[in-house]
Coordinates of C-alpha atoms in Angstrom, one line a residue:
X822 CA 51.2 -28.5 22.4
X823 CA 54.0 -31.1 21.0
X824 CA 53.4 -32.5 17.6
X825 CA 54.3 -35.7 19.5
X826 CA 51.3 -35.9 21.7
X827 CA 48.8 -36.3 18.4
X828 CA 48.7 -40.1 17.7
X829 CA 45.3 -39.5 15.2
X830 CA 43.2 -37.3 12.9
X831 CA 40.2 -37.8 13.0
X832 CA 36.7 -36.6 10.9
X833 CA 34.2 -35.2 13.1
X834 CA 30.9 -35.0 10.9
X835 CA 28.2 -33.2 12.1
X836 CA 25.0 -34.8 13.8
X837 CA 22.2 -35.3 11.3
X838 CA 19.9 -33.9 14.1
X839 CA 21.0 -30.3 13.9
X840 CA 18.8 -30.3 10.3
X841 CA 15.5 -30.0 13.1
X842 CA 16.9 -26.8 14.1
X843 CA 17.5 -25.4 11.0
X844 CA 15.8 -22.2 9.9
X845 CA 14.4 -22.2 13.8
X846 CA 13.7 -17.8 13.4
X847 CA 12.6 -17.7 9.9
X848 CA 9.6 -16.3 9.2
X849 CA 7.5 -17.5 5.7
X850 CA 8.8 -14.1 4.1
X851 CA 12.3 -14.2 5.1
X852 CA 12.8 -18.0 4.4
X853 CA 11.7 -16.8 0.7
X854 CA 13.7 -13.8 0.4
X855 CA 16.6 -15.8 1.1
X856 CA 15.8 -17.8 -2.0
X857 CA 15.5 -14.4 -3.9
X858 CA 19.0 -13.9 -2.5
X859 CA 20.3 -17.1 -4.4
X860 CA 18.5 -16.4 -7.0
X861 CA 20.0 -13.1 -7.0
X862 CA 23.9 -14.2 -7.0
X863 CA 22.7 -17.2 -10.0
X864 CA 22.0 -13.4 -11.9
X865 CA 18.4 -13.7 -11.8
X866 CA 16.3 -10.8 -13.1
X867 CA 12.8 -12.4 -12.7
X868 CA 11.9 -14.4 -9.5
X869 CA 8.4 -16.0 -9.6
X870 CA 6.6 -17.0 -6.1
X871 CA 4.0 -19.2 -5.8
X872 CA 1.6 -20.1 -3.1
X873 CA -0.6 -22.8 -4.3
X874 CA -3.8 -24.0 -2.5
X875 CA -5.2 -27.1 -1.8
X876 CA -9.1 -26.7 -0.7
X877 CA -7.6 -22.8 0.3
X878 CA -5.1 -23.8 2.1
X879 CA -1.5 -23.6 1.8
X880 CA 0.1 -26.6 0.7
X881 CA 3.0 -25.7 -2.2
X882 CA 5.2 -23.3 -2.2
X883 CA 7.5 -22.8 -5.8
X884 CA 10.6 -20.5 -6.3
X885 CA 11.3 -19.8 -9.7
X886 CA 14.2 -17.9 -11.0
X887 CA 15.5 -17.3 -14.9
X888 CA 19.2 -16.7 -13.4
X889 CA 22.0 -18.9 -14.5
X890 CA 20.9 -22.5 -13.0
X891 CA 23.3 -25.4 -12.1
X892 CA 24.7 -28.3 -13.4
X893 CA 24.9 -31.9 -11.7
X894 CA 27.6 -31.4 -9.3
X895 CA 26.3 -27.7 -8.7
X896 CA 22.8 -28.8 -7.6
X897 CA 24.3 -31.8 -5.2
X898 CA 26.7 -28.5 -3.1
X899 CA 23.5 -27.1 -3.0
X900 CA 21.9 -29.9 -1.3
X901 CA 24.8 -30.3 1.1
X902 CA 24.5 -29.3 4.3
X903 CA 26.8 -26.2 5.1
X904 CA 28.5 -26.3 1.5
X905 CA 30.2 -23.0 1.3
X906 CA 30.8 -22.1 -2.4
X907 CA 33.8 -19.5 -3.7
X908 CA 31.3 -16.3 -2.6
X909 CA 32.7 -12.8 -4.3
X910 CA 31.8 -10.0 -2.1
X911 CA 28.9 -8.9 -4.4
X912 CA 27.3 -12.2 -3.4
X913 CA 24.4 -12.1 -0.7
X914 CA 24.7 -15.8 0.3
X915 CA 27.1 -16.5 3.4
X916 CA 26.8 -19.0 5.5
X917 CA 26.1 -22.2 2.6
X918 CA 22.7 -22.9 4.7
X919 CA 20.2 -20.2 3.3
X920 CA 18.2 -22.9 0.8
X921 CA 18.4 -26.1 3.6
X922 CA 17.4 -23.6 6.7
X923 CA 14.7 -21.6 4.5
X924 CA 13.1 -24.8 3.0
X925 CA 13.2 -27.0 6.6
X926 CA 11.9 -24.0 8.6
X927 CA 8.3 -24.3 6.5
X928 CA 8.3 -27.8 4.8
X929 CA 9.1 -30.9 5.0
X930 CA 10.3 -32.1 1.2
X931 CA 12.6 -29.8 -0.7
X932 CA 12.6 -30.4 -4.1
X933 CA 15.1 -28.8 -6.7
X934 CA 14.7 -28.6 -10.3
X935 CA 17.4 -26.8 -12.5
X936 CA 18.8 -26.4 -16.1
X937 CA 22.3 -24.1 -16.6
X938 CA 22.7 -23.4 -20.3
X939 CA 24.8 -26.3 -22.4
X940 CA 24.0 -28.8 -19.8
X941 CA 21.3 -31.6 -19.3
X942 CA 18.3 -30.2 -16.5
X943 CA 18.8 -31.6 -13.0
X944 CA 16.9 -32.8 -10.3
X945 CA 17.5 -32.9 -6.8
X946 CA 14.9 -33.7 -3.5
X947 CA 15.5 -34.2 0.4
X948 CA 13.3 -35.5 2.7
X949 CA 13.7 -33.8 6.0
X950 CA 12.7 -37.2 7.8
X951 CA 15.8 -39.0 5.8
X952 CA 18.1 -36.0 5.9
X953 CA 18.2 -35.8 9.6
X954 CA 18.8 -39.5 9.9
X955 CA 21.7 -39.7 7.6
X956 CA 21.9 -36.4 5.0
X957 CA 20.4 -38.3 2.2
X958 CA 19.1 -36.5 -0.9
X959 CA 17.0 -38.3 -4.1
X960 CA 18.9 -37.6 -8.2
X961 CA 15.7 -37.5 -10.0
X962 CA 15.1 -38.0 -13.8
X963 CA 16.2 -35.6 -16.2
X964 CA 12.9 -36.4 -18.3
X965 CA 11.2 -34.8 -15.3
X966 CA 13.9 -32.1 -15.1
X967 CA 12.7 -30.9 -18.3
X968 CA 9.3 -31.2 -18.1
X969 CA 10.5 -29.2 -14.8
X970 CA 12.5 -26.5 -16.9
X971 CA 9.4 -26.3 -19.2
X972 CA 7.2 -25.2 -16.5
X973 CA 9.5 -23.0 -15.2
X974 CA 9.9 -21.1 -18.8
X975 CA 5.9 -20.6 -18.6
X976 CA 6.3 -18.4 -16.0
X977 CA 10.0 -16.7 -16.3
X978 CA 10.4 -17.1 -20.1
X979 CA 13.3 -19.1 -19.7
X980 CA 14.2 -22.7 -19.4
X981 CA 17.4 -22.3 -17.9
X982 CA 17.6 -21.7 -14.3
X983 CA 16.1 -23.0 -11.0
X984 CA 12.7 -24.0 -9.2
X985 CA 12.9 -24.4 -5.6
X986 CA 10.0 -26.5 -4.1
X987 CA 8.3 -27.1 -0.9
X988 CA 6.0 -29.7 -0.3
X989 CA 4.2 -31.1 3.1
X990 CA 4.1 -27.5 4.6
X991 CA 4.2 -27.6 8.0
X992 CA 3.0 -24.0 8.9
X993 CA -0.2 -22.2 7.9
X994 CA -3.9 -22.4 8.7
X995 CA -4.9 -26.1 10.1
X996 CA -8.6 -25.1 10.9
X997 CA -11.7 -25.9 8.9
X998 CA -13.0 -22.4 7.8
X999 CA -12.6 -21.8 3.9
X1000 CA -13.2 -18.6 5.0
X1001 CA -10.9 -18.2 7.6
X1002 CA -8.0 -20.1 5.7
X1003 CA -8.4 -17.2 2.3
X1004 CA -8.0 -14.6 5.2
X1005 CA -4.4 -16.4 6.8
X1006 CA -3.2 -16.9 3.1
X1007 CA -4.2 -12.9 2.2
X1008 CA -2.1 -11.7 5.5
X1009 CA 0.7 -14.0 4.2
X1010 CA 1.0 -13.1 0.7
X1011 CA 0.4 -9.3 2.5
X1012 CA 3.4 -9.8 4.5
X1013 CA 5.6 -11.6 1.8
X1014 CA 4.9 -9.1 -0.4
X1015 CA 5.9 -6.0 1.8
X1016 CA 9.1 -8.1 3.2
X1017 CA 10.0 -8.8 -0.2
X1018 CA 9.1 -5.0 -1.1
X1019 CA 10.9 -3.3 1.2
X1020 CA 13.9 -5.7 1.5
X1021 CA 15.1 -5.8 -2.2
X1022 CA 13.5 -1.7 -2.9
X1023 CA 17.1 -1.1 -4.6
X1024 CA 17.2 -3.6 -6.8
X1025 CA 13.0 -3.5 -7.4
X1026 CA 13.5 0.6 -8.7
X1027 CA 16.5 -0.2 -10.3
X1028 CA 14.7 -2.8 -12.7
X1029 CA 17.3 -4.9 -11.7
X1030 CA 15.0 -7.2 -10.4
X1031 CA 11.3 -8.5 -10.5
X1032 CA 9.4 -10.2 -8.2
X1033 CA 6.0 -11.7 -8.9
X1034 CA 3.8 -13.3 -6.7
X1035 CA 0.5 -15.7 -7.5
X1036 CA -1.9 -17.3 -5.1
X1037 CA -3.2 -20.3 -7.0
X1038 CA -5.6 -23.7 -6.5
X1039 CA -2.8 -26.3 -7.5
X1040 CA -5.3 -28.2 -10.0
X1041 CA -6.3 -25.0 -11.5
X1042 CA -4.3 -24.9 -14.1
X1043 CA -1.8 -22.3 -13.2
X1044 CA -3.9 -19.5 -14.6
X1045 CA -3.4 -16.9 -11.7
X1046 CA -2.0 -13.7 -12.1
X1047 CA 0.8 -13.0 -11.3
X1048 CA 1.2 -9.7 -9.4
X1049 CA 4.4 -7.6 -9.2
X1050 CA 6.0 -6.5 -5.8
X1051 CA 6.5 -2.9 -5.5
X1052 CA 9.7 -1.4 -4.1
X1053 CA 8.9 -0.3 -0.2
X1054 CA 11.5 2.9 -0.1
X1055 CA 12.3 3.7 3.5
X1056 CA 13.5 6.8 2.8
X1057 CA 11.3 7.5 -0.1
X1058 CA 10.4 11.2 1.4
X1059 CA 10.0 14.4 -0.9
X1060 CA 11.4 16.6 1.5
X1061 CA 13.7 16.3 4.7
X1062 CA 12.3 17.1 7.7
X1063 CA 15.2 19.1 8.7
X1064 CA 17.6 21.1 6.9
X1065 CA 21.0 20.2 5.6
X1066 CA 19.7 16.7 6.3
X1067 CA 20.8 13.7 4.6
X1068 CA 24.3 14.3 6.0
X1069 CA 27.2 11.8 6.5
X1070 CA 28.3 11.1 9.3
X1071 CA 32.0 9.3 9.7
X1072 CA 33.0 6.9 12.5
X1073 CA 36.5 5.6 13.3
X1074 CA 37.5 2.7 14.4
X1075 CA 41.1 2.4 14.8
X1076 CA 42.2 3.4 11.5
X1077 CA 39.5 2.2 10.0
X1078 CA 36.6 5.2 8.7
X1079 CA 33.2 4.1 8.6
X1080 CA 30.4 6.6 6.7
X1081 CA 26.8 6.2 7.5
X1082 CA 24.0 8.5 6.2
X1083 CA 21.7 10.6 8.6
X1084 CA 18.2 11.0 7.6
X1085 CA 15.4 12.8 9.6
X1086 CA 11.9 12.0 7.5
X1087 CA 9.3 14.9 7.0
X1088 CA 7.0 14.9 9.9
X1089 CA 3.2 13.8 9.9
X1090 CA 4.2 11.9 6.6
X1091 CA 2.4 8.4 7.8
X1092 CA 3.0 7.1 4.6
X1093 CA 4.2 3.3 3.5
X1094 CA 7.8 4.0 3.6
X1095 CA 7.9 6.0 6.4
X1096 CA 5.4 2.9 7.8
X1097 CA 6.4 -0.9 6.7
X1098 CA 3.3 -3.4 7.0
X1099 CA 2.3 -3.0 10.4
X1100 CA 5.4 -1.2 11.7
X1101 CA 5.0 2.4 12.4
X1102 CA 7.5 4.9 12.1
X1103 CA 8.5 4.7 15.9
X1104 CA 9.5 1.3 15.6
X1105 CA 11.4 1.9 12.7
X1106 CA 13.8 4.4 14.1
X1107 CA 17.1 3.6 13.6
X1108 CA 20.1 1.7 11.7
X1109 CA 18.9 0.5 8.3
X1110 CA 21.5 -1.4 7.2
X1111 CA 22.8 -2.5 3.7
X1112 CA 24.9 -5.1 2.0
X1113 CA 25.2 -5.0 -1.9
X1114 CA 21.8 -3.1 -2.2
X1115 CA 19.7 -5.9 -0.2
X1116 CA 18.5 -4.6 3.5
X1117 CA 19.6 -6.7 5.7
X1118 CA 18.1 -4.4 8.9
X1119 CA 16.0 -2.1 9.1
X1120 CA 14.9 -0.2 12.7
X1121 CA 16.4 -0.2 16.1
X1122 CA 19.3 1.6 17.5
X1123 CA 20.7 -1.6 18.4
X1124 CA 22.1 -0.5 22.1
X1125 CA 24.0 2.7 20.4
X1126 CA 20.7 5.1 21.2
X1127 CA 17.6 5.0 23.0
X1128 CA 14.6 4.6 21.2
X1129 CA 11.5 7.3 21.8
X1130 CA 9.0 8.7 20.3
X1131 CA 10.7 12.1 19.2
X1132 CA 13.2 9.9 17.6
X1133 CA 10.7 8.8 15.5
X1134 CA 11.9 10.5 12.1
X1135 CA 15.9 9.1 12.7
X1136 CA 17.1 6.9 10.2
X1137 CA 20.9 5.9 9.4
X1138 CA 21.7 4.2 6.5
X1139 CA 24.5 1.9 6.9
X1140 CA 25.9 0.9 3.5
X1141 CA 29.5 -0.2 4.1
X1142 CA 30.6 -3.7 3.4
X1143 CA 33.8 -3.2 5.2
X1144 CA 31.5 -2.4 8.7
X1145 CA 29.3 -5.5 7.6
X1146 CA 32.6 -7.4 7.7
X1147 CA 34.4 -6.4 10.8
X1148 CA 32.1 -4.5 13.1
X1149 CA 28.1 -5.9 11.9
X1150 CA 27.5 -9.3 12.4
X1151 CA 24.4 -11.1 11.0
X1152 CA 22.6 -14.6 11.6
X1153 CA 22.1 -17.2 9.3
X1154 CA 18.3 -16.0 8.6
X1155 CA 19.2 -12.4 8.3
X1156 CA 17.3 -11.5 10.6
X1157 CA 19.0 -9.9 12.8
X1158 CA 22.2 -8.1 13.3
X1159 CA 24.6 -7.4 16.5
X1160 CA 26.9 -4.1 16.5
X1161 CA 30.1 -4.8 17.7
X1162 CA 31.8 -3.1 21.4
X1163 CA 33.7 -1.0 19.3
X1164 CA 32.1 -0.2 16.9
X1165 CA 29.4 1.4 19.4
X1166 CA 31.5 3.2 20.8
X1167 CA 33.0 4.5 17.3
X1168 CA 29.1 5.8 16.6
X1169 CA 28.6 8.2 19.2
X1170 CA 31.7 9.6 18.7
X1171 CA 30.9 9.9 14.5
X1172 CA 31.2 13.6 13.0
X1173 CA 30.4 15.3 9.7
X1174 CA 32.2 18.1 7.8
X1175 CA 30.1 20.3 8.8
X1176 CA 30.7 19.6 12.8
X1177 CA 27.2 17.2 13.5
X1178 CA 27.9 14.5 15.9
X1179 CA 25.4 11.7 16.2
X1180 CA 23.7 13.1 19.2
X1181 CA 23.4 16.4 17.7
X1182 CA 21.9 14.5 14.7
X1183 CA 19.8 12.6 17.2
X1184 CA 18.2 16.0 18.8
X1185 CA 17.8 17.6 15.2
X1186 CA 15.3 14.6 14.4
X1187 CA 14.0 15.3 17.7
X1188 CA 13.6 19.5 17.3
X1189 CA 11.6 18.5 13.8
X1190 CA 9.4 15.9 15.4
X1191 CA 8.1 18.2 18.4
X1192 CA 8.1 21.4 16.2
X1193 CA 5.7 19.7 14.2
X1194 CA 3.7 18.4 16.6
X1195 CA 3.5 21.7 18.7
X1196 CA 2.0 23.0 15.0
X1197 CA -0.2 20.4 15.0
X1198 CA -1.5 20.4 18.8
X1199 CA -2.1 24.0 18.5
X1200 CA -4.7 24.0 15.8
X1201 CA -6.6 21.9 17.7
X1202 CA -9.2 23.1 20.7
X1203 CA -7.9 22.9 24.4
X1204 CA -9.2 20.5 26.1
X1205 CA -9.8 19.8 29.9
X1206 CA -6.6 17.8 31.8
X1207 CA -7.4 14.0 32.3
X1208 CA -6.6 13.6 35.9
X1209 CA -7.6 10.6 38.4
X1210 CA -8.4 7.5 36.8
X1211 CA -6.5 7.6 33.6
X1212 CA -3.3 5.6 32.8
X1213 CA 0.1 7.7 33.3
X1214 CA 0.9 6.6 29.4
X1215 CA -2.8 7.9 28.5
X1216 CA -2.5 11.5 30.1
X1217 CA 1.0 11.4 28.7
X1218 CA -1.0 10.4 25.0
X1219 CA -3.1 13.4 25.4
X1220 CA -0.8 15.6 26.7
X1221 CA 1.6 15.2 23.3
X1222 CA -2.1 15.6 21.2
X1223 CA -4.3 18.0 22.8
X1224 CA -3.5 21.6 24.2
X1225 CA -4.8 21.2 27.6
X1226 CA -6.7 23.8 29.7
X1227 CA -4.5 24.1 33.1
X1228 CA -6.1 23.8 36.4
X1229 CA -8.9 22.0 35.5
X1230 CA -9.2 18.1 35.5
X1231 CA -11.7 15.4 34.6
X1232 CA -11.6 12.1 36.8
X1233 CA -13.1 8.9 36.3
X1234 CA -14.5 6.8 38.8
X1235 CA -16.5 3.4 39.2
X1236 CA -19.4 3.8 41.3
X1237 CA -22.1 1.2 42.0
X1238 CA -24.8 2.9 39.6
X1239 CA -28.5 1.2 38.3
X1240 CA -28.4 -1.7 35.8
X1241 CA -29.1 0.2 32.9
X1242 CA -26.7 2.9 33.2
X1243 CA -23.1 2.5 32.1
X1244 CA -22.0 6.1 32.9
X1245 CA -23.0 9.0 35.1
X1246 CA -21.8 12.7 34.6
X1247 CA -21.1 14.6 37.9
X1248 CA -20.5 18.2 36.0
X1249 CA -20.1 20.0 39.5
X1250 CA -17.5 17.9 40.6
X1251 CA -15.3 17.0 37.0
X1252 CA -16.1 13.6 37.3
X1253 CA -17.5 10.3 34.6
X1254 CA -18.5 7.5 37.0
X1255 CA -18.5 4.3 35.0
X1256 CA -21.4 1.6 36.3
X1257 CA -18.7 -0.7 39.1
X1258 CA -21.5 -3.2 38.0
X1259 CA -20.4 -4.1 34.7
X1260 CA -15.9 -3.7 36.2
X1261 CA -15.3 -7.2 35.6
X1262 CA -16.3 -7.2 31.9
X1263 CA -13.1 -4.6 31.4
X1264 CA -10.8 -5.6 34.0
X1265 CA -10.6 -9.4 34.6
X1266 CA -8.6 -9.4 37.4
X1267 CA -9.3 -6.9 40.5
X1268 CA -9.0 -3.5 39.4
X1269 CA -6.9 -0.7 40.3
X1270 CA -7.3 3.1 40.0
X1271 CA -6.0 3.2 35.9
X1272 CA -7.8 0.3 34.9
X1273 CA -9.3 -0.2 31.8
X1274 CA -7.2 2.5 29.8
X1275 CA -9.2 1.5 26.7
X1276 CA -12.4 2.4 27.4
X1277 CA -11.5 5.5 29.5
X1278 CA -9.2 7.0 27.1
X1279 CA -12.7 6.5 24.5
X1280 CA -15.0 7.8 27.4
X1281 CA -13.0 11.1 27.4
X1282 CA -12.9 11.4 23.7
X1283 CA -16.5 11.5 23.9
X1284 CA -17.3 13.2 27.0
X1285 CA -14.5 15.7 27.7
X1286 CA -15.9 18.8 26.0
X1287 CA -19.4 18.4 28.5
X1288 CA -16.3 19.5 31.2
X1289 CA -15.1 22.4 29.4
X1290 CA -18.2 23.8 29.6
X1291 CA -19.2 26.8 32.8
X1292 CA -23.1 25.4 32.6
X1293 CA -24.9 22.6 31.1
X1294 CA -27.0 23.6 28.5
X1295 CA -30.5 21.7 27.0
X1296 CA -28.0 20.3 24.2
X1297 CA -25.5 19.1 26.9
X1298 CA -27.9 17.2 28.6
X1299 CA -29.8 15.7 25.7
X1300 CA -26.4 14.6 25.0
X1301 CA -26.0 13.0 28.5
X1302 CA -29.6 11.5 28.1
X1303 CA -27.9 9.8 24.7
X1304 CA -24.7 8.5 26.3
X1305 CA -26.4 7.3 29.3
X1306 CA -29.2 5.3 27.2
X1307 CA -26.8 4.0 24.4
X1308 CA -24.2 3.0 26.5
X1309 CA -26.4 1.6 29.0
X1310 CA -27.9 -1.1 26.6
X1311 CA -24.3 -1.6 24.7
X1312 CA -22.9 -3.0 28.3
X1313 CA -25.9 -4.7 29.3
X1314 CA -25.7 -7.0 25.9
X1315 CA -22.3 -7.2 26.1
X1316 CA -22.7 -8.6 29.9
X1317 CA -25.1 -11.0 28.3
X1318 CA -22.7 -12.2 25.0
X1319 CA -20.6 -13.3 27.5
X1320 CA -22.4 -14.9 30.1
X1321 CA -21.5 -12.6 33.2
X1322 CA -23.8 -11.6 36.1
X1323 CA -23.4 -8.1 37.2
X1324 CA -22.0 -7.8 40.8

C-alpha cells in the first residue's frame, strides 16, 4: 500500500466496556495466585491472604506482600489498563492485565496501597462502575497510605511493599445460613490453599516463598491466625513406579531441541501429590508444565495423547522457557495452555539416550499401572460376573477390581414385588430382583435395562457372594431375611421423604 493513500493517523483507544469481561475464567484461587505472581516479580518472600467476614460471609479480600512496592508513577502503570512494563524473562507477569482481570473477576472496588523504600506510601482505587465508563482511578492520601503500610508491616514485618484490596465482592455465599456460609468459605480457603500449594510447590520447599492464609471477622481485630500453605509436590514420590524412570525425553522442532522429563508415579500411592484437591490421579495425567518454577499446567495430554486410566501414573514435566515462548501458549488467567501444530507433532516423535520414545514411555506407565493392579486383584476373592442389568462402565469397574469366576453371572431385574420388599434373591436362577414399585425413585425418567448403576453396583457389593455359593445355608438366608427387611423399610421412607406413590 502507497505511503500516499494515508491522509491520517489516528488513536484507537480501547472501549471502556471490555473491563466487564475481564478476568471472565478466573477462579477465586487463580485470580489470587496471580497476585502472588506480582508479588513474586516485586521480590516478595512473604505473601499474606486474607479473607475477612462480615456476619460469615465473605466480604474483603487483602493481598499483602513485603516485596519491593512502588512509587507514584509505578502504582498509576499498575492501574492502567494493559500497561505492559520492561518484563525480564524471570518475571511471571505477561500480559500487563493480571491485577485489573484478577481483582474485576471477584470485586467490584480495587484498592492499592503501597510504600517502595526512599519514597512517600501511595494509594491507588478503581471503581469498576467508573472504570468501564471512562478508565478512571481515585490518588488517595498518603496519611492513609501509611496508616496503610503500617497495617501491612503487622502482618509481613515490613512497611515497604504492597496491599491489594478487594471490596463489594461479587461472588461467594448470598444465602441466609451462618452455617451454610462457614462451610462455602472453608471449601474456599480449602481450594485457595491447595491451588496456591501446588502451583508455587518450588518456590514453597525452596523457602523462597511464604504464603499465609487467615479467615477473619473484619471488626475482630485482626487477631486470626495466620496458617502457612504447604508445598503440593506433584511428583513428590519415594520411588518410581518403573525403572530407569525419570528419563528425558528430547523433541525437535526444526532446529530447535526441546527436553521434557518423563515420570511414571509408584502405583496405589493415592496420596496428595499424586491426588490435588479433588483431582485424582487419572485426571492428572499428563503435561505439567513450568515457567520460572511457578506451574502454570498441570494434567491433560493436551491432544498429543489419549487419556485413560492405565495412563494414570504419566507425568511430563515441561520446564523450558524457550517451548513456553514459541510452541506453549497461555491465557491471560493462566489457566490454560494450547500446544502448538508443531510442536505436537515434535512430541511423539521425542527420544531419550537411551532409545525411549514417548509412546514407549506411554506403555511403560501403562505396564506399571496394570502389573500393580493384577497384584492387587489377585489377593482379593473371585467373585461371580455381573451380567444383565449392570452398566457396561460398571462390569468394566469390576472387571479391573475383582478376579471374576467365568461362566457364571448375576443379573438384576425389576419385578413388581410387595410394598415392603425392596429386593428378592432368585438363587436358582442368578438373579436380585429390585421392587419395579419403588423404579421411579432411582430412575426419573423411563428406565432402561442399566438403569440406576448406583444402587446396583452397591446391591452387588452386598449381595454377590450369596451367588457364589452351590446351596443356601441357614446363615445365607438369615442374611436374605436382613436385606429384605432393612431394605424394605429404607425405600419405603425414602418413597415417603419425597412425596411419591408407588406405581
Amino acid at each position: 500500500m502507497a505511503d500516499a493513500d494515508v491522509i491520517e493517523t489516528i488513536q484507537l483507544a480501547p472501549d471502556a466496556g471490555l473491563v466487564k469481561s475481564l478476568g471472565a475464567h478466573h477462579t477465586l484461587e487463580s485470580a489470587l495466585a496471580d497476585l502472588v505472581d506480582n508479588a513474586i516479580d516485586a521480590g516478595a518472600g512473604r505473601v499474606v491472604v486474607r479473607l475477612l467476614t462480615r456476619g460469615s460471609h465473605l466480604a474483603r479480600v487483602e493481598v499483602l506482600d513485603d516485596g519491593a512496592g512502588m512509587d507514584q508513577e509505578a502504582a498509576t502503570q499498575a492501574m492502567t489498563i494493559g500497561h505492559r512494563r520492561d518484563y525480564v524473562t524471570s518475571d511471571l507477569g505477561h500480559f500487563g492485565m493480571g491485577l485489573k482481570a484478577a481483582s474485576f473477576a471477584h470485586a467490584d472496588t480495587l484498592t492499592v496501597w503501597s510504600q517502595r523504600d526512599g519514597t512517600e506510601p501511595v494509594g491507588r482505587r478503581i471503581v469498576r462502575a467508573d472504570f468501564s465508563r471512562d478508565f478512571s482511578c481515585e490518588l488517595l492520601s498518603t496519611d492513609r497510605a501509611a496508616a496503610a503500610a503500617e497495617a501491612r508491616n503487622e502482618h509481613t514485618g515490613k512497611t515497604s511493599g504492597t496491599s491489594v484490596v478487594w471490596t463489594g465482592i461479587r461472588h461467594g455465599y448470598r444465602g441466609v445460613s451462618t452455617t451454610a456460609a462457614v462451610e462455602w468459605l472453608d471449601d474456599q480457603e480449602n481450594e485457595v490453599r491447595v491451588h496456591l500449594g501446588v502451583v508455587f510447590h518450588r518456590l514453597i520447599a525452596s523457602g523462597r516463598l511464604r504464603i499465609d492464609i487467615s479467615v477473619d471477622e473484619m471488626d475482630a481485630g485482626g487477631g486470626a491466625l495466620a496458617v502457612p500453605v504447604s508445598a503440593i509436590d506433584p511428583f513428590g514420590y519415594a520411588v518410581s513406579g518403573h525403572p530407569g524412570y525419570p528419563k528425558t525425553l528430547v523433541a525437535a522442532v526444526g532446529e530447535q531441541k526441546i527436553s521434557m522429563t518423563a515420570h511414571v508415579w509408584p502405583a496405589k500411592k493415592d496420596i496428595t501429590g499424586f491426588r490435588i484437591g479433588d483431582r485424582n490421579g487419572e485426571k492428572l495425567q499428563g503435561f505439567f508444565i513450568y515457567r520460572n518454577d511457578r506451574l502454570l499446567h498441570a494434567g491433560s495430554w493436551a491432544d498429543t495423547a489419549a487419556p485413560s486410566r492405565e495412563r494414570q501414573l504419566a507425568r511430563v514435566v515441561l520446564d523450558d522457557p524457550e517451548a513456553i515462548r514459541g510452541f506453549v501458549t497461555m491465557n491471560s488467567e493462566k489457566q490454560g495452555v494450547r500446544f502448538q501444530h508443531a510442536f505436537h507433532e515434535a512430541v511423539s516423535r521425542a527420544v531419550s539416550e537411551d532409545g525411549t520414545g514417548f509412546e514407549e514411555f506411554l506403555a511403560d506407565a501403562e505396564q506399571a499401572y496394570t502389573t500393580a493392579n493384577k497384584r492387587r486383584v489377585a489377593r482379593r476373592k473371585p467373585a461371580i460376573t455381573p451380567g444383565k442389568g449392570f452398566a457396561p462402565g460398571v462390569r468394566k469397574a469390576f472387571e479391573s477390581e475383582l478376579p471374576l469366576i467365568q461362566g457364571d453371572e448375576m443379573h438384576l431385574r425389576w419385578k413388581k414385588l410387595p410394598e415392603d420388599e425392596f429386593v428378592d434373591v432368585n438363587f436358582p436362577e442368578r438373579v436380585l430382583y429390585l421392587n419395579a414399585r419403588y423404579r421411579s425413585l432411582f430412575t426419573p425418567e423411563r428406565g432402561s435395562l442399566n438403569d440406576a448403576p448406583v444402587v446396583k453396583a452397591l446391591l452387588y457389593l452386598l449381595t454377590h457372594e450369596i451367588y457364589e455359593g452351590q446351596v443356601l445355608g441357614a446363615r445365607d438366608r438369615d442374611q436374605i431375611e436382613l436385606w429384605k427387611a432393612v431394605l424394605g423399610a429404607a425405600v419405603m421412607e425414602e418413597a415417603r421423604m419425597r412425596g411419591v406413590k408407588q406405581s
